[in-house]
mmCIF file with all atom_site columns, C-alpha atoms in Angstrom:
data_model
loop_
_atom_site.group_PDB
_atom_site.id
_atom_site.type_symbol
_atom_site.label_atom_id
_atom_site.label_alt_id
_atom_site.label_comp_id
_atom_site.label_asym_id
_atom_site.label_entity_id
_atom_site.label_seq_id
_atom_site.pdbx_PDB_ins_code
_atom_site.Cartn_x
_atom_site.Cartn_y
_atom_site.Cartn_z
_atom_site.occupancy
_atom_site.B_iso_or_equiv
_atom_site.pdbx_formal_charge
_atom_site.auth_seq_id
_atom_site.auth_comp_id
_atom_site.auth_asym_id
_atom_site.auth_atom_id
_atom_site.pdbx_PDB_model_num
ATOM 1  C CA . MET A 1 1  ? 35.280 -63.102 -57.776 1.00 63.00 ? 1  MET A CA 1
ATOM 2  C CA . SER A 1 2  ? 35.576 -65.261 -54.514 1.00 68.00 ? 2  SER A CA 1
ATOM 3  C CA . ARG A 1 3  ? 37.705 -68.205 -54.716 1.00 84.00 ? 3  ARG A CA 1
ATOM 4  C CA . GLN A 1 4  ? 35.936 -69.534 -51.198 1.00 95.00 ? 4  GLN A CA 1
ATOM 5  C CA . LYS A 1 5  ? 34.407 -72.783 -51.304 1.00 97.00 ? 5  LYS A CA 1
ATOM 6  C CA . LEU A 1 6  ? 30.597 -72.298 -51.283 1.00 97.00 ? 6  LEU A CA 1
ATOM 7  C CA . SER A 1 7  ? 28.285 -73.958 -48.865 1.00 97.00 ? 7  SER A CA 1
ATOM 8  C CA . GLU A 1 8  ? 25.763 -76.750 -49.731 1.00 96.00 ? 8  GLU A CA 1
ATOM 9  C CA . ALA A 1 9  ? 22.885 -73.925 -49.221 1.00 98.00 ? 9  ALA A CA 1
ATOM 10 C CA . GLU A 1 10 ? 24.741 -71.672 -51.582 1.00 98.00 ? 10 GLU A CA 1
ATOM 11 C CA . ILE A 1 11 ? 25.393 -74.443 -54.103 1.00 98.00 ? 11 ILE A CA 1
ATOM 12 C CA . SER A 1 12 ? 21.656 -75.001 -53.866 1.00 98.00 ? 12 SER A CA 1
ATOM 13 C CA . ALA A 1 13 ? 20.672 -71.354 -54.524 1.00 98.00 ? 13 ALA A CA 1
ATOM 14 C CA . ALA A 1 14 ? 22.761 -70.952 -57.341 1.00 98.00 ? 14 ALA A CA 1
ATOM 15 C CA . LEU A 1 15 ? 21.797 -73.967 -59.360 1.00 98.00 ? 15 LEU A CA 1
ATOM 16 C CA . SER A 1 16 ? 18.044 -72.557 -58.885 1.00 97.00 ? 16 SER A CA 1
ATOM 17 C CA . LYS A 1 17 ? 19.496 -69.671 -61.066 1.00 97.00 ? 17 LYS A CA 1
ATOM 18 C CA . LEU A 1 18 ? 21.187 -72.251 -63.503 1.00 97.00 ? 18 LEU A CA 1
ATOM 19 C CA . PRO A 1 19 ? 18.719 -74.176 -65.677 1.00 97.00 ? 19 PRO A CA 1
ATOM 20 C CA . GLY A 1 20 ? 19.851 -77.873 -66.678 1.00 97.00 ? 20 GLY A CA 1
ATOM 21 C CA . TRP A 1 21 ? 22.728 -77.686 -64.081 1.00 98.00 ? 21 TRP A CA 1
ATOM 22 C CA . SER A 1 22 ? 23.413 -80.165 -61.108 1.00 98.00 ? 22 SER A CA 1
ATOM 23 C CA . TYR A 1 23 ? 25.725 -80.735 -58.465 1.00 98.00 ? 23 TYR A CA 1
ATOM 24 C CA . GLU A 1 24 ? 27.394 -84.158 -58.902 1.00 97.00 ? 24 GLU A CA 1
ATOM 25 C CA . ASN A 1 25 ? 30.864 -85.568 -57.275 1.00 97.00 ? 25 ASN A CA 1
ATOM 26 C CA . GLY A 1 26 ? 31.535 -82.161 -55.755 1.00 97.00 ? 26 GLY A CA 1
ATOM 27 C CA . LYS A 1 27 ? 30.960 -80.169 -59.047 1.00 98.00 ? 27 LYS A CA 1
ATOM 28 C CA . LEU A 1 28 ? 28.807 -78.098 -61.209 1.00 98.00 ? 28 LEU A CA 1
ATOM 29 C CA . HIS A 1 29 ? 27.606 -80.689 -64.071 1.00 98.00 ? 29 HIS A CA 1
ATOM 30 C CA . ARG A 1 30 ? 25.827 -80.107 -67.325 1.00 98.00 ? 30 ARG A CA 1
ATOM 31 C CA . GLN A 1 31 ? 25.936 -82.081 -70.512 1.00 98.00 ? 31 GLN A CA 1
ATOM 32 C CA . PHE A 1 32 ? 25.066 -80.196 -73.672 1.00 98.00 ? 32 PHE A CA 1
ATOM 33 C CA . THR A 1 33 ? 23.540 -81.684 -76.637 1.00 98.00 ? 33 THR A CA 1
ATOM 34 C CA . CYS A 1 34 ? 24.541 -79.831 -80.127 1.00 98.00 ? 34 CYS A CA 1
ATOM 35 C CA . ARG A 1 35 ? 23.166 -80.474 -83.467 1.00 98.00 ? 35 ARG A CA 1
ATOM 36 C CA . ASP A 1 36 ? 26.672 -82.130 -84.553 1.00 98.00 ? 36 ASP A CA 1
ATOM 37 C CA . PHE A 1 37 ? 30.111 -82.371 -84.102 1.00 98.00 ? 37 PHE A CA 1
ATOM 38 C CA . VAL A 1 38 ? 30.766 -79.039 -85.696 1.00 98.00 ? 38 VAL A CA 1
ATOM 39 C CA . HIS A 1 39 ? 28.666 -77.486 -83.294 1.00 98.00 ? 39 HIS A CA 1
ATOM 40 C CA . ALA A 1 40 ? 29.669 -79.040 -80.369 1.00 98.00 ? 40 ALA A CA 1
ATOM 41 C CA . PHE A 1 41 ? 33.332 -77.910 -81.212 1.00 98.00 ? 41 PHE A CA 1
ATOM 42 C CA . SER A 1 42 ? 32.331 -74.591 -81.649 1.00 98.00 ? 42 SER A CA 1
ATOM 43 C CA . PHE A 1 43 ? 30.343 -74.343 -78.587 1.00 98.00 ? 43 PHE A CA 1
ATOM 44 C CA . MET A 1 44 ? 33.655 -75.491 -76.799 1.00 98.00 ? 44 MET A CA 1
ATOM 45 C CA . ALA A 1 45 ? 35.330 -72.944 -78.576 1.00 98.00 ? 45 ALA A CA 1
ATOM 46 C CA . GLY A 1 46 ? 33.249 -70.154 -77.464 1.00 98.00 ? 46 GLY A CA 1
ATOM 47 C CA . VAL A 1 47 ? 33.399 -71.565 -73.783 1.00 97.00 ? 47 VAL A CA 1
ATOM 48 C CA . ALA A 1 48 ? 37.400 -71.674 -73.891 1.00 98.00 ? 48 ALA A CA 1
ATOM 49 C CA . LEU A 1 49 ? 37.416 -68.188 -74.899 1.00 98.00 ? 49 LEU A CA 1
ATOM 50 C CA . ALA A 1 50 ? 35.409 -67.180 -71.827 1.00 96.00 ? 50 ALA A CA 1
ATOM 51 C CA . ALA A 1 51 ? 37.144 -69.352 -69.876 1.00 97.00 ? 51 ALA A CA 1
ATOM 52 C CA . GLU A 1 52 ? 40.492 -68.090 -70.713 1.00 97.00 ? 52 GLU A CA 1
ATOM 53 C CA . ALA A 1 53 ? 39.578 -64.411 -70.125 1.00 97.00 ? 53 ALA A CA 1
ATOM 54 C CA . MET A 1 54 ? 38.591 -65.540 -66.735 1.00 95.00 ? 54 MET A CA 1
ATOM 55 C CA . ASN A 1 55 ? 41.645 -67.749 -66.212 1.00 95.00 ? 55 ASN A CA 1
ATOM 56 C CA . HIS A 1 56 ? 39.320 -70.169 -64.989 1.00 94.00 ? 56 HIS A CA 1
ATOM 57 C CA . HIS A 1 57 ? 38.857 -73.588 -66.920 1.00 95.00 ? 57 HIS A CA 1
ATOM 58 C CA . PRO A 1 58 ? 36.307 -76.236 -66.958 1.00 97.00 ? 58 PRO A CA 1
ATOM 59 C CA . ASP A 1 59 ? 36.911 -80.021 -66.866 1.00 97.00 ? 59 ASP A CA 1
ATOM 60 C CA . TRP A 1 60 ? 34.933 -81.201 -69.852 1.00 97.00 ? 60 TRP A CA 1
ATOM 61 C CA . SER A 1 61 ? 35.015 -83.787 -72.807 1.00 98.00 ? 61 SER A CA 1
ATOM 62 C CA . ASN A 1 62 ? 33.522 -84.069 -76.073 1.00 98.00 ? 62 ASN A CA 1
ATOM 63 C CA . SER A 1 63 ? 31.912 -86.899 -77.862 1.00 98.00 ? 63 SER A CA 1
ATOM 64 C CA . TRP A 1 64 ? 30.475 -86.107 -81.449 1.00 98.00 ? 64 TRP A CA 1
ATOM 65 C CA . ASN A 1 65 ? 27.468 -83.727 -80.597 1.00 98.00 ? 65 ASN A CA 1
ATOM 66 C CA . GLN A 1 66 ? 27.652 -83.988 -76.621 1.00 98.00 ? 66 GLN A CA 1
ATOM 67 C CA . VAL A 1 67 ? 29.713 -81.809 -74.106 1.00 98.00 ? 67 VAL A CA 1
ATOM 68 C CA . THR A 1 68 ? 29.976 -82.781 -70.738 1.00 98.00 ? 68 THR A CA 1
ATOM 69 C CA . VAL A 1 69 ? 31.009 -79.882 -68.579 1.00 98.00 ? 69 VAL A CA 1
ATOM 70 C CA . ASP A 1 70 ? 32.279 -80.189 -64.963 1.00 98.00 ? 70 ASP A CA 1
ATOM 71 C CA . LEU A 1 71 ? 32.836 -76.891 -62.923 1.00 98.00 ? 71 LEU A CA 1
ATOM 72 C CA . VAL A 1 72 ? 35.193 -76.732 -59.529 1.00 98.00 ? 72 VAL A CA 1
ATOM 73 C CA . THR A 1 73 ? 37.694 -74.826 -58.273 1.00 96.00 ? 73 THR A CA 1
ATOM 74 C CA . HIS A 1 74 ? 40.367 -77.379 -57.694 1.00 93.00 ? 74 HIS A CA 1
ATOM 75 C CA . SER A 1 75 ? 42.540 -75.061 -55.569 1.00 93.00 ? 75 SER A CA 1
ATOM 76 C CA . SER A 1 76 ? 39.881 -74.258 -53.274 1.00 95.00 ? 76 SER A CA 1
ATOM 77 C CA . GLY A 1 77 ? 38.666 -77.885 -52.935 1.00 95.00 ? 77 GLY A CA 1
ATOM 78 C CA . GLY A 1 78 ? 35.016 -77.152 -54.209 1.00 97.00 ? 78 GLY A CA 1
ATOM 79 C CA . VAL A 1 79 ? 32.679 -75.189 -55.880 1.00 98.00 ? 79 VAL A CA 1
ATOM 80 C CA . THR A 1 80 ? 32.960 -71.207 -55.907 1.00 97.00 ? 80 THR A CA 1
ATOM 81 C CA . ALA A 1 81 ? 31.668 -68.280 -57.314 1.00 96.00 ? 81 ALA A CA 1
ATOM 82 C CA . ARG A 1 82 ? 34.022 -68.526 -59.949 1.00 96.00 ? 82 ARG A CA 1
ATOM 83 C CA . ASP A 1 83 ? 32.644 -71.879 -60.940 1.00 97.00 ? 83 ASP A CA 1
ATOM 84 C CA . VAL A 1 84 ? 29.149 -70.274 -60.917 1.00 97.00 ? 84 VAL A CA 1
ATOM 85 C CA . GLU A 1 85 ? 29.816 -67.407 -63.265 1.00 96.00 ? 85 GLU A CA 1
ATOM 86 C CA . LEU A 1 86 ? 31.512 -69.444 -65.749 1.00 95.00 ? 86 LEU A CA 1
#
């Protein structure tokens, strides 16, 4: 998977296939609302396993039933295909 920074047009095209995601502050961004803290934590654990398998880790936070995810490839200085895949 390429670590080359995507263009604005490529990011827009990718977002058209990623319902609920937006492009904010140079990152792919989404906030998930879960039923409660246990479900939010379970969701994060599942994502953590997928991210670790890709060796590509999100910037994220959790507050009770909310999980905020930001995806960017810091070493590339922007969003790459790896962010879109994750």
